[in-house]
């Protein structure tokens, strides 16, 4: 189940991790993060905030999806050390979001086997919504 | 049409720049908080056992249940601190209040959060910039937020960008 640092190569792809998103996902995230912002809950409020299609999803939920994709890849023997991303495009209702990533660097720092990845969250049209990076520690 | 004099930067922001604000402390983390967080962010699939199965978690490197790195122990305070970041009270030229949005973040993680942990946070405004964007005049603000647990171990450092337009 765990992946081994020595077997990871530059260019390796993160296994894709997808969710179709809408109120079922947004409302659950709003509940645990107490993130009851009108433009995430109500189409009219979404349009008032400048999104013609109405309510839209939380950036933080896409961030959670990145973290989850990393956890599912590295297993419980790995450590998520760093995650960064920018929220570039809006998460519209019924978007299918997929976390993608590629290994860009392997280093040993302070005795930790670190793997750096370029990360993104793309939608069903291939639209880039959340470019970023991550660093994980592997056994 | 550009407006060279328009700015959403306030005196309050200028005087707060670089200074750590007061410490906020979250309620103790419970197993239920962690399980619900994981169930919400993995929905509709089942989250990994490390987030909810104590017997399994005891066999891992963690020795017990840990929270997902992105877990927020500061949700649902009984008393909410007033305000928020300094200077969000600005108004647009059309008189409407500014809309705030999350622009992105980079988090560096230290020790994991566990059931029973009490996490404290402090933050400071680092810098800001403004430009004309798709949504009109837009202010970007960079904030550093540091989380430590009850043993003063570093849990997370966040560099956060907020957008106001």
PDB file of C-alpha atoms in Angstrom:
ATOM      1  CA  UNK A   1       0.000   0.000   0.000  1.00  0.00           C
ATOM      2  CA  UNK A   2       2.822   2.398   0.822  1.00  0.00           C
ATOM      3  CA  UNK A   3       4.928   3.754  -2.007  1.00  0.00           C
ATOM      4  CA  UNK A   4       8.674   3.686  -1.739  1.00  0.00           C
ATOM      5  CA  UNK A   5      10.856   6.784  -2.249  1.00  0.00           C
ATOM      6  CA  UNK A   6      13.356   4.814  -4.327  1.00  0.00           C
ATOM      7  CA  UNK A   7      10.658   3.663  -6.748  1.00  0.00           C
ATOM      8  CA  UNK A   8       9.304   7.165  -7.451  1.00  0.00           C
ATOM      9  CA  UNK A   9      10.722   8.798 -10.602  1.00  0.00           C
ATOM     10  CA  UNK A  10      10.625  12.318 -11.980  1.00  0.00           C
ATOM     11  CA  UNK A  11       7.639  12.596 -14.305  1.00  0.00           C
ATOM     12  CA  UNK A  12       5.567  10.016 -12.394  1.00  0.00           C
ATOM     13  CA  UNK A  13       1.899  10.934 -12.359  1.00  0.00           C
ATOM     14  CA  UNK A  14      -0.257  11.263  -9.259  1.00  0.00           C
ATOM     15  CA  UNK A  15      -3.197   8.833  -9.550  1.00  0.00           C
ATOM     16  CA  UNK A  16      -6.181  10.952 -10.634  1.00  0.00           C
ATOM     17  CA  UNK A  17      -8.720  11.755  -7.907  1.00  0.00           C
ATOM     18  CA  UNK A  18     -12.152  13.039  -8.965  1.00  0.00           C
ATOM     19  CA  UNK A  19     -15.392  14.349  -7.530  1.00  0.00           C
ATOM     20  CA  UNK A  20     -18.519  15.739  -9.155  1.00  0.00           C
ATOM     21  CA  UNK A  21     -19.322  18.858  -7.140  1.00  0.00           C
ATOM     22  CA  UNK A  22     -22.567  20.608  -6.297  1.00  0.00           C
ATOM     23  CA  UNK A  23     -24.658  21.470  -3.273  1.00  0.00           C
ATOM     24  CA  UNK A  24     -24.313  17.927  -1.804  1.00  0.00           C
ATOM     25  CA  UNK A  25     -20.537  18.409  -1.552  1.00  0.00           C
ATOM     26  CA  UNK A  26     -20.529  22.177  -0.876  1.00  0.00           C
ATOM     27  CA  UNK A  27     -23.122  21.964   1.912  1.00  0.00           C
ATOM     28  CA  UNK A  28     -21.200  19.215   3.694  1.00  0.00           C
ATOM     29  CA  UNK A  29     -18.021  21.269   3.482  1.00  0.00           C
ATOM     30  CA  UNK A  30     -19.856  24.406   4.624  1.00  0.00           C
ATOM     31  CA  UNK A  31     -21.118  22.452   7.647  1.00  0.00           C
ATOM     32  CA  UNK A  32     -17.730  21.154   8.837  1.00  0.00           C
ATOM     33  CA  UNK A  33     -15.808  24.352   8.034  1.00  0.00           C
ATOM     34  CA  UNK A  34     -18.657  26.658   9.137  1.00  0.00           C
ATOM     35  CA  UNK A  35     -18.307  28.338   5.748  1.00  0.00           C
ATOM     36  CA  UNK A  36     -21.814  29.688   5.210  1.00  0.00           C
ATOM     37  CA  UNK A  37     -21.036  32.336   2.634  1.00  0.00           C
ATOM     38  CA  UNK A  38     -24.133  33.333   0.605  1.00  0.00           C
ATOM     39  CA  UNK A  39     -22.414  32.933  -2.796  1.00  0.00           C
ATOM     40  CA  UNK A  40     -21.693  29.270  -1.970  1.00  0.00           C
ATOM     41  CA  UNK A  41     -25.317  28.593  -0.972  1.00  0.00           C
ATOM     42  CA  UNK A  42     -27.569  30.651  -3.198  1.00  0.00           C
ATOM     43  CA  UNK A  43     -27.642  31.205  -6.971  1.00  0.00           C
ATOM     44  CA  UNK A  44     -28.873  34.781  -6.629  1.00  0.00           C
ATOM     45  CA  UNK A  45     -26.017  35.634  -4.255  1.00  0.00           C
ATOM     46  CA  UNK A  46     -23.588  33.963  -6.653  1.00  0.00           C
ATOM     47  CA  UNK A  47     -24.807  36.196  -9.487  1.00  0.00           C
ATOM     48  CA  UNK A  48     -24.531  39.270  -7.239  1.00  0.00           C
ATOM     49  CA  UNK A  49     -20.882  38.308  -6.624  1.00  0.00           C
ATOM     50  CA  UNK A  50     -20.251  38.312 -10.374  1.00  0.00           C
ATOM     51  CA  UNK A  51     -20.792  34.644 -11.367  1.00  0.00           C
ATOM     52  CA  UNK A  52     -23.613  34.505 -13.948  1.00  0.00           C
ATOM     53  CA  UNK A  53     -24.168  30.769 -13.423  1.00  0.00           C
ATOM     54  CA  UNK A  54     -25.042  31.329  -9.762  1.00  0.00           C
ATOM     55  CA  UNK A  55     -23.617  29.721  -6.635  1.00  0.00           C
ATOM     56  CA  UNK A  56     -20.099  28.346  -6.827  1.00  0.00           C
ATOM     57  CA  UNK A  57     -17.849  26.054  -4.798  1.00  0.00           C
ATOM     58  CA  UNK A  58     -15.321  26.818  -2.093  1.00  0.00           C
ATOM     59  CA  UNK A  59     -11.626  27.131  -2.875  1.00  0.00           C
ATOM     60  CA  UNK A  60     -10.966  25.345   0.406  1.00  0.00           C
ATOM     61  CA  UNK A  61     -12.836  22.262  -0.814  1.00  0.00           C
ATOM     62  CA  UNK A  62     -10.560  22.014  -3.861  1.00  0.00           C
ATOM     63  CA  UNK A  63      -7.640  22.321  -1.470  1.00  0.00           C
ATOM     64  CA  UNK A  64      -9.084  19.400   0.539  1.00  0.00           C
ATOM     65  CA  UNK A  65      -9.342  17.363  -2.668  1.00  0.00           C
ATOM     66  CA  UNK A  66      -5.628  17.971  -3.316  1.00  0.00           C
ATOM     67  CA  UNK A  67      -4.761  16.835   0.209  1.00  0.00           C
ATOM     68  CA  UNK A  68      -6.972  13.753  -0.181  1.00  0.00           C
ATOM     69  CA  UNK A  69      -5.413  12.811  -3.519  1.00  0.00           C
ATOM     70  CA  UNK A  70      -1.973  13.022  -1.904  1.00  0.00           C
ATOM     71  CA  UNK A  71      -3.057  10.933   1.114  1.00  0.00           C
ATOM     72  CA  UNK A  72      -4.563   8.255  -1.128  1.00  0.00           C
ATOM     73  CA  UNK A  73      -1.317   8.116  -3.127  1.00  0.00           C
ATOM     74  CA  UNK A  74       1.225   8.046  -0.289  1.00  0.00           C
ATOM     75  CA  UNK A  75      -0.792   5.925   2.151  1.00  0.00           C
ATOM     76  CA  UNK A  76      -0.465   6.121   5.918  1.00  0.00           C
ATOM     77  CA  UNK A  77       3.327   5.685   5.887  1.00  0.00           C
ATOM     78  CA  UNK A  78       3.756   9.021   4.103  1.00  0.00           C
ATOM     79  CA  UNK A  79       3.487  12.600   5.345  1.00  0.00           C
ATOM     80  CA  UNK A  80       1.994  15.622   3.574  1.00  0.00           C
ATOM     81  CA  UNK A  81       4.586  18.333   4.288  1.00  0.00           C
ATOM     82  CA  UNK A  82       3.491  21.245   2.089  1.00  0.00           C
ATOM     83  CA  UNK A  83       0.622  22.188  -0.211  1.00  0.00           C
ATOM     84  CA  UNK A  84       0.134  25.439  -2.088  1.00  0.00           C
ATOM     85  CA  UNK A  85      -2.320  26.527  -4.767  1.00  0.00           C
ATOM     86  CA  UNK A  86      -3.990  29.508  -6.386  1.00  0.00           C
ATOM     87  CA  UNK A  87      -7.709  29.640  -7.097  1.00  0.00           C
ATOM     88  CA  UNK A  88      -7.818  30.637 -10.745  1.00  0.00           C
ATOM     89  CA  UNK A  89     -11.228  29.571 -12.042  1.00  0.00           C
ATOM     90  CA  UNK A  90     -14.606  29.190 -10.439  1.00  0.00           C
ATOM     91  CA  UNK A  91     -15.948  25.760  -9.417  1.00  0.00           C
ATOM     92  CA  UNK A  92     -19.381  25.749 -11.076  1.00  0.00           C
ATOM     93  CA  UNK A  93     -22.260  23.486 -10.096  1.00  0.00           C
ATOM     94  CA  UNK A  94     -21.921  19.918 -11.469  1.00  0.00           C
ATOM     95  CA  UNK A  95     -18.292  20.388 -12.437  1.00  0.00           C
ATOM     96  CA  UNK A  96     -16.302  17.161 -12.312  1.00  0.00           C
ATOM     97  CA  UNK A  97     -13.052  18.170 -10.631  1.00  0.00           C
ATOM     98  CA  UNK A  98      -9.962  15.996 -10.983  1.00  0.00           C
ATOM     99  CA  UNK A  99      -6.760  16.416  -9.019  1.00  0.00           C
ATOM    100  CA  UNK A 100      -3.721  15.813 -11.239  1.00  0.00           C
ATOM    101  CA  UNK A 101      -0.041  15.938 -10.408  1.00  0.00           C
ATOM    102  CA  UNK A 102       3.447  15.112 -11.617  1.00  0.00           C
ATOM    103  CA  UNK A 103       6.675  14.498  -9.723  1.00  0.00           C
ATOM    104  CA  UNK A 104       9.165  17.309 -10.364  1.00  0.00           C
ATOM    105  CA  UNK A 105      11.866  16.807  -7.738  1.00  0.00           C
ATOM    106  CA  UNK A 106      13.262  14.277  -5.252  1.00  0.00           C
ATOM    107  CA  UNK A 107      15.438  15.502  -2.394  1.00  0.00           C
ATOM    108  CA  UNK A 108      16.606  14.405   1.031  1.00  0.00           C
ATOM    109  CA  UNK A 109      16.215  17.275   3.525  1.00  0.00           C
ATOM    110  CA  UNK A 110      16.820  16.909   7.281  1.00  0.00           C
ATOM    111  CA  UNK A 111      16.764  13.137   6.834  1.00  0.00           C
ATOM    112  CA  UNK A 112      13.359  13.261   5.108  1.00  0.00           C
ATOM    113  CA  UNK A 113      12.801  11.696   1.686  1.00  0.00           C
ATOM    114  CA  UNK A 114      10.921  14.524   0.002  1.00  0.00           C
ATOM    115  CA  UNK A 115       9.037  14.358  -3.289  1.00  0.00           C
ATOM    116  CA  UNK A 116       7.806  17.583  -4.893  1.00  0.00           C
ATOM    117  CA  UNK A 117       4.937  17.617  -7.344  1.00  0.00           C
ATOM    118  CA  UNK A 118       3.258  20.118  -9.605  1.00  0.00           C
ATOM    119  CA  UNK A 119      -0.434  19.916  -8.805  1.00  0.00           C
ATOM    120  CA  UNK A 120      -3.627  21.102 -10.432  1.00  0.00           C
ATOM    121  CA  UNK A 121      -7.363  20.628 -10.233  1.00  0.00           C
ATOM    122  CA  UNK A 122      -8.915  20.439 -13.691  1.00  0.00           C
ATOM    123  CA  UNK A 123     -12.588  20.442 -14.633  1.00  0.00           C
ATOM    124  CA  UNK A 124     -14.433  18.258 -17.146  1.00  0.00           C
ATOM    125  CA  UNK A 125     -13.509  20.648 -19.977  1.00  0.00           C
ATOM    126  CA  UNK A 126      -9.808  20.458 -19.151  1.00  0.00           C
ATOM    127  CA  UNK A 127     -10.003  23.904 -17.559  1.00  0.00           C
ATOM    128  CA  UNK A 128      -7.250  24.616 -15.084  1.00  0.00           C
ATOM    129  CA  UNK A 129      -8.792  25.792 -11.802  1.00  0.00           C
ATOM    130  CA  UNK A 130      -6.130  25.466  -9.157  1.00  0.00           C
ATOM    131  CA  UNK A 131      -2.443  25.355 -10.124  1.00  0.00           C
ATOM    132  CA  UNK A 132      -0.070  24.623  -7.277  1.00  0.00           C
ATOM    133  CA  UNK A 133       2.522  22.332  -5.795  1.00  0.00           C
ATOM    134  CA  UNK A 134       2.953  19.815  -2.995  1.00  0.00           C
ATOM    135  CA  UNK A 135       5.765  18.216  -1.027  1.00  0.00           C
ATOM    136  CA  UNK A 136       5.305  14.774   0.517  1.00  0.00           C
ATOM    137  CA  UNK A 137       7.640  12.673   2.655  1.00  0.00           C
ATOM    138  CA  UNK A 138       8.002   8.995   1.799  1.00  0.00           C
ATOM    139  CA  UNK A 139       9.567   6.062   3.644  1.00  0.00           C
TER     140      UNK A 139
ATOM    141  CA  UNK B   1     -11.481  53.797 -17.427  1.00  0.00           C
ATOM    142  CA  UNK B   2      -8.686  53.726 -14.888  1.00  0.00           C
ATOM    143  CA  UNK B   3      -8.729  55.544 -11.615  1.00  0.00           C
ATOM    144  CA  UNK B   4      -5.236  56.228 -10.322  1.00  0.00           C
ATOM    145  CA  UNK B   5      -6.426  57.465  -6.937  1.00  0.00           C
ATOM    146  CA  UNK B   6      -8.748  54.558  -6.155  1.00  0.00           C
ATOM    147  CA  UNK B   7      -7.393  52.321  -3.406  1.00  0.00           C
ATOM    148  CA  UNK B   8      -8.959  49.783  -1.047  1.00  0.00           C
ATOM    149  CA  UNK B   9      -5.941  49.924   1.277  1.00  0.00           C
ATOM    150  CA  UNK B  10      -6.897  51.422   4.637  1.00  0.00           C
ATOM    151  CA  UNK B  11      -4.917  53.192   7.348  1.00  0.00           C
ATOM    152  CA  UNK B  12      -5.798  50.283   9.616  1.00  0.00           C
ATOM    153  CA  UNK B  13      -4.006  47.905   7.241  1.00  0.00           C
ATOM    154  CA  UNK B  14      -0.938  50.163   7.025  1.00  0.00           C
ATOM    155  CA  UNK B  15      -0.590  50.361  10.791  1.00  0.00           C
ATOM    156  CA  UNK B  16      -1.097  46.576  11.190  1.00  0.00           C
ATOM    157  CA  UNK B  17       1.437  45.545   8.529  1.00  0.00           C
ATOM    158  CA  UNK B  18       4.041  43.079   9.821  1.00  0.00           C
ATOM    159  CA  UNK B  19       2.706  42.991  13.385  1.00  0.00           C
ATOM    160  CA  UNK B  20       1.483  39.734  14.906  1.00  0.00           C
ATOM    161  CA  UNK B  21      -2.099  40.029  16.115  1.00  0.00           C
ATOM    162  CA  UNK B  22      -3.487  38.468  19.272  1.00  0.00           C
ATOM    163  CA  UNK B  23      -3.621  34.702  19.766  1.00  0.00           C
ATOM    164  CA  UNK B  24      -6.897  32.859  19.211  1.00  0.00           C
ATOM    165  CA  UNK B  25      -7.395  29.411  20.707  1.00  0.00           C
ATOM    166  CA  UNK B  26      -9.706  26.766  19.234  1.00  0.00           C
ATOM    167  CA  UNK B  27     -11.852  24.363  21.263  1.00  0.00           C
ATOM    168  CA  UNK B  28     -10.232  20.937  21.875  1.00  0.00           C
ATOM    169  CA  UNK B  29     -10.340  18.704  18.784  1.00  0.00           C
ATOM    170  CA  UNK B  30     -12.533  15.608  19.084  1.00  0.00           C
ATOM    171  CA  UNK B  31     -12.623  12.345  17.121  1.00  0.00           C
ATOM    172  CA  UNK B  32     -16.061  13.330  15.868  1.00  0.00           C
ATOM    173  CA  UNK B  33     -14.774  16.646  14.487  1.00  0.00           C
ATOM    174  CA  UNK B  34     -12.111  14.744  12.543  1.00  0.00           C
ATOM    175  CA  UNK B  35     -14.455  12.014  11.294  1.00  0.00           C
ATOM    176  CA  UNK B  36     -17.043  14.526  10.055  1.00  0.00           C
ATOM    177  CA  UNK B  37     -14.362  16.623   8.319  1.00  0.00           C
ATOM    178  CA  UNK B  38     -12.997  13.570   6.522  1.00  0.00           C
ATOM    179  CA  UNK B  39     -16.486  12.339   5.575  1.00  0.00           C
ATOM    180  CA  UNK B  40     -17.375  15.766   4.131  1.00  0.00           C
ATOM    181  CA  UNK B  41     -14.223  16.132   2.061  1.00  0.00           C
ATOM    182  CA  UNK B  42     -14.270  12.532   0.784  1.00  0.00           C
ATOM    183  CA  UNK B  43     -18.037  12.485   0.126  1.00  0.00           C
ATOM    184  CA  UNK B  44     -19.565  10.388  -1.377  1.00  0.00           C
ATOM    185  CA  UNK B  45     -16.753   7.870  -0.794  1.00  0.00           C
ATOM    186  CA  UNK B  46     -15.545   6.526   2.551  1.00  0.00           C
ATOM    187  CA  UNK B  47     -12.550   8.349   4.034  1.00  0.00           C
ATOM    188  CA  UNK B  48      -9.319   6.520   4.996  1.00  0.00           C
ATOM    189  CA  UNK B  49      -9.383   4.633   8.315  1.00  0.00           C
ATOM    190  CA  UNK B  50      -6.548   6.778   9.747  1.00  0.00           C
ATOM    191  CA  UNK B  51      -9.160   9.527  10.192  1.00  0.00           C
ATOM    192  CA  UNK B  52     -11.823   7.510  12.065  1.00  0.00           C
ATOM    193  CA  UNK B  53     -10.742   3.972  13.123  1.00  0.00           C
ATOM    194  CA  UNK B  54      -8.763   4.185  16.393  1.00  0.00           C
ATOM    195  CA  UNK B  55      -7.789   0.483  16.396  1.00  0.00           C
ATOM    196  CA  UNK B  56      -6.397   0.694  12.884  1.00  0.00           C
ATOM    197  CA  UNK B  57      -4.750   4.072  13.493  1.00  0.00           C
ATOM    198  CA  UNK B  58      -2.866   2.624  16.499  1.00  0.00           C
ATOM    199  CA  UNK B  59      -0.989   0.318  14.102  1.00  0.00           C
ATOM    200  CA  UNK B  60       0.299   3.185  11.898  1.00  0.00           C
ATOM    201  CA  UNK B  61       3.295   5.507  12.268  1.00  0.00           C
ATOM    202  CA  UNK B  62       0.951   7.984  13.955  1.00  0.00           C
ATOM    203  CA  UNK B  63      -0.054   5.619  16.781  1.00  0.00           C
ATOM    204  CA  UNK B  64      -3.610   6.956  16.744  1.00  0.00           C
ATOM    205  CA  UNK B  65      -6.181   8.957  14.815  1.00  0.00           C
ATOM    206  CA  UNK B  66      -4.867  12.129  13.194  1.00  0.00           C
ATOM    207  CA  UNK B  67      -6.756  14.920  11.454  1.00  0.00           C
ATOM    208  CA  UNK B  68      -6.454  15.544   7.718  1.00  0.00           C
ATOM    209  CA  UNK B  69      -3.782  18.231   7.215  1.00  0.00           C
ATOM    210  CA  UNK B  70      -6.398  20.727   5.996  1.00  0.00           C
ATOM    211  CA  UNK B  71      -8.636  20.203   9.076  1.00  0.00           C
ATOM    212  CA  UNK B  72      -9.818  23.500  10.614  1.00  0.00           C
ATOM    213  CA  UNK B  73     -10.199  23.342  14.434  1.00  0.00           C
ATOM    214  CA  UNK B  74     -11.362  26.984  14.479  1.00  0.00           C
ATOM    215  CA  UNK B  75     -14.760  26.268  12.921  1.00  0.00           C
ATOM    216  CA  UNK B  76     -17.782  26.722  15.213  1.00  0.00           C
ATOM    217  CA  UNK B  77     -16.459  28.928  18.033  1.00  0.00           C
ATOM    218  CA  UNK B  78     -19.185  29.867  20.532  1.00  0.00           C
ATOM    219  CA  UNK B  79     -17.891  33.422  20.642  1.00  0.00           C
ATOM    220  CA  UNK B  80     -16.694  34.813  17.356  1.00  0.00           C
ATOM    221  CA  UNK B  81     -13.923  37.391  17.443  1.00  0.00           C
ATOM    222  CA  UNK B  82     -15.117  40.694  16.018  1.00  0.00           C
ATOM    223  CA  UNK B  83     -13.889  42.054  12.739  1.00  0.00           C
ATOM    224  CA  UNK B  84     -11.502  39.681  11.038  1.00  0.00           C
ATOM    225  CA  UNK B  85      -8.557  41.021   9.067  1.00  0.00           C
ATOM    226  CA  UNK B  86      -7.962  44.731   9.394  1.00  0.00           C
ATOM    227  CA  UNK B  87      -9.440  46.985   6.755  1.00  0.00           C
ATOM    228  CA  UNK B  88     -12.202  44.879   5.156  1.00  0.00           C
ATOM    229  CA  UNK B  89     -14.665  47.670   5.731  1.00  0.00           C
ATOM    230  CA  UNK B  90     -13.937  49.490   2.454  1.00  0.00           C
ATOM    231  CA  UNK B  91     -16.531  50.310  -0.196  1.00  0.00           C
ATOM    232  CA  UNK B  92     -16.461  50.211  -3.973  1.00  0.00           C
ATOM    233  CA  UNK B  93     -16.885  53.369  -6.065  1.00  0.00           C
ATOM    234  CA  UNK B  94     -20.524  52.324  -6.677  1.00  0.00           C
ATOM    235  CA  UNK B  95     -21.120  52.347  -2.907  1.00  0.00           C
ATOM    236  CA  UNK B  96     -21.451  48.570  -2.476  1.00  0.00           C
ATOM    237  CA  UNK B  97     -19.371  46.894   0.240  1.00  0.00           C
ATOM    238  CA  UNK B  98     -16.308  44.992  -0.927  1.00  0.00           C
ATOM    239  CA  UNK B  99     -16.678  41.303  -1.693  1.00  0.00           C
ATOM    240  CA  UNK B 100     -13.963  39.081  -0.221  1.00  0.00           C
ATOM    241  CA  UNK B 101     -12.709  35.888  -1.842  1.00  0.00           C
ATOM    242  CA  UNK B 102     -10.000  33.320  -1.155  1.00  0.00           C
ATOM    243  CA  UNK B 103      -7.141  33.740  -3.649  1.00  0.00           C
ATOM    244  CA  UNK B 104      -4.978  30.823  -2.602  1.00  0.00           C
ATOM    245  CA  UNK B 105      -2.512  29.668   0.002  1.00  0.00           C
ATOM    246  CA  UNK B 106       0.668  27.752   0.715  1.00  0.00           C
ATOM    247  CA  UNK B 107       0.692  25.628   3.858  1.00  0.00           C
ATOM    248  CA  UNK B 108       3.717  24.019   5.476  1.00  0.00           C
ATOM    249  CA  UNK B 109       2.819  21.279   7.941  1.00  0.00           C
ATOM    250  CA  UNK B 110       4.600  20.360  11.173  1.00  0.00           C
ATOM    251  CA  UNK B 111       3.170  17.888  13.678  1.00  0.00           C
ATOM    252  CA  UNK B 112      -0.285  16.434  12.938  1.00  0.00           C
ATOM    253  CA  UNK B 113      -3.431  17.483  14.821  1.00  0.00           C
ATOM    254  CA  UNK B 114      -4.903  14.767  17.058  1.00  0.00           C
ATOM    255  CA  UNK B 115      -8.018  14.289  19.189  1.00  0.00           C
ATOM    256  CA  UNK B 116      -7.569  16.290  22.403  1.00  0.00           C
ATOM    257  CA  UNK B 117      -5.229  18.861  20.840  1.00  0.00           C
ATOM    258  CA  UNK B 118      -5.857  22.543  21.530  1.00  0.00           C
ATOM    259  CA  UNK B 119      -4.579  24.674  18.657  1.00  0.00           C
ATOM    260  CA  UNK B 120      -3.778  28.377  18.902  1.00  0.00           C
ATOM    261  CA  UNK B 121      -3.321  30.771  15.987  1.00  0.00           C
ATOM    262  CA  UNK B 122      -1.778  34.142  15.409  1.00  0.00           C
ATOM    263  CA  UNK B 123      -1.531  36.086  12.165  1.00  0.00           C
ATOM    264  CA  UNK B 124      -0.020  39.150  10.571  1.00  0.00           C
ATOM    265  CA  UNK B 125      -0.521  41.118   7.389  1.00  0.00           C
ATOM    266  CA  UNK B 126       2.557  40.794   5.204  1.00  0.00           C
ATOM    267  CA  UNK B 127       1.876  42.952   2.136  1.00  0.00           C
ATOM    268  CA  UNK B 128      -0.675  43.789  -0.580  1.00  0.00           C
ATOM    269  CA  UNK B 129      -1.069  44.967  -4.158  1.00  0.00           C
ATOM    270  CA  UNK B 130      -3.904  46.263  -6.341  1.00  0.00           C
ATOM    271  CA  UNK B 131      -4.810  45.976  -9.992  1.00  0.00           C
ATOM    272  CA  UNK B 132      -7.689  46.281 -12.424  1.00  0.00           C
ATOM    273  CA  UNK B 133      -9.129  42.791 -12.932  1.00  0.00           C
ATOM    274  CA  UNK B 134     -12.112  41.046 -14.484  1.00  0.00           C
ATOM    275  CA  UNK B 135     -14.167  42.089 -11.458  1.00  0.00           C
ATOM    276  CA  UNK B 136     -12.944  45.693 -11.469  1.00  0.00           C
ATOM    277  CA  UNK B 137     -10.467  47.270  -9.095  1.00  0.00           C
ATOM    278  CA  UNK B 138      -9.082  44.421  -6.989  1.00  0.00           C
ATOM    279  CA  UNK B 139      -6.981  44.286  -3.825  1.00  0.00           C
ATOM    280  CA  UNK B 140      -4.792  41.257  -3.038  1.00  0.00           C
ATOM    281  CA  UNK B 141      -3.637  40.872   0.577  1.00  0.00           C
ATOM    282  CA  UNK B 142      -1.010  38.399   1.786  1.00  0.00           C
ATOM    283  CA  UNK B 143      -1.316  37.162   5.374  1.00  0.00           C
ATOM    284  CA  UNK B 144       0.832  34.758   7.402  1.00  0.00           C
ATOM    285  CA  UNK B 145      -1.020  32.530   9.860  1.00  0.00           C
ATOM    286  CA  UNK B 146       0.769  30.292  12.346  1.00  0.00           C
ATOM    287  CA  UNK B 147      -0.825  27.414  14.267  1.00  0.00           C
ATOM    288  CA  UNK B 148       0.709  25.778  17.351  1.00  0.00           C
ATOM    289  CA  UNK B 149      -0.603  23.042  19.629  1.00  0.00           C
ATOM    290  CA  UNK B 150      -0.798  22.934  23.450  1.00  0.00           C
ATOM    291  CA  UNK B 151       2.875  21.836  23.590  1.00  0.00           C
ATOM    292  CA  UNK B 152       3.921  24.844  21.477  1.00  0.00           C
ATOM    293  CA  UNK B 153       4.767  22.540  18.549  1.00  0.00           C
ATOM    294  CA  UNK B 154       4.321  24.086  15.102  1.00  0.00           C
ATOM    295  CA  UNK B 155       1.270  22.559  13.413  1.00  0.00           C
ATOM    296  CA  UNK B 156       0.990  24.699  10.310  1.00  0.00           C
ATOM    297  CA  UNK B 157       2.248  27.879   8.713  1.00  0.00           C
ATOM    298  CA  UNK B 158      -0.065  29.351   6.074  1.00  0.00           C
ATOM    299  CA  UNK B 159       0.732  32.068   3.562  1.00  0.00           C
ATOM    300  CA  UNK B 160      -2.718  33.155   2.430  1.00  0.00           C
ATOM    301  CA  UNK B 161      -3.865  35.491  -0.337  1.00  0.00           C
ATOM    302  CA  UNK B 162      -7.252  37.129   0.027  1.00  0.00           C
ATOM    303  CA  UNK B 163      -8.966  39.042  -2.758  1.00  0.00           C
ATOM    304  CA  UNK B 164     -11.268  42.019  -2.222  1.00  0.00           C
ATOM    305  CA  UNK B 165     -13.198  43.655  -5.053  1.00  0.00           C
TER     306      UNK B 165
END
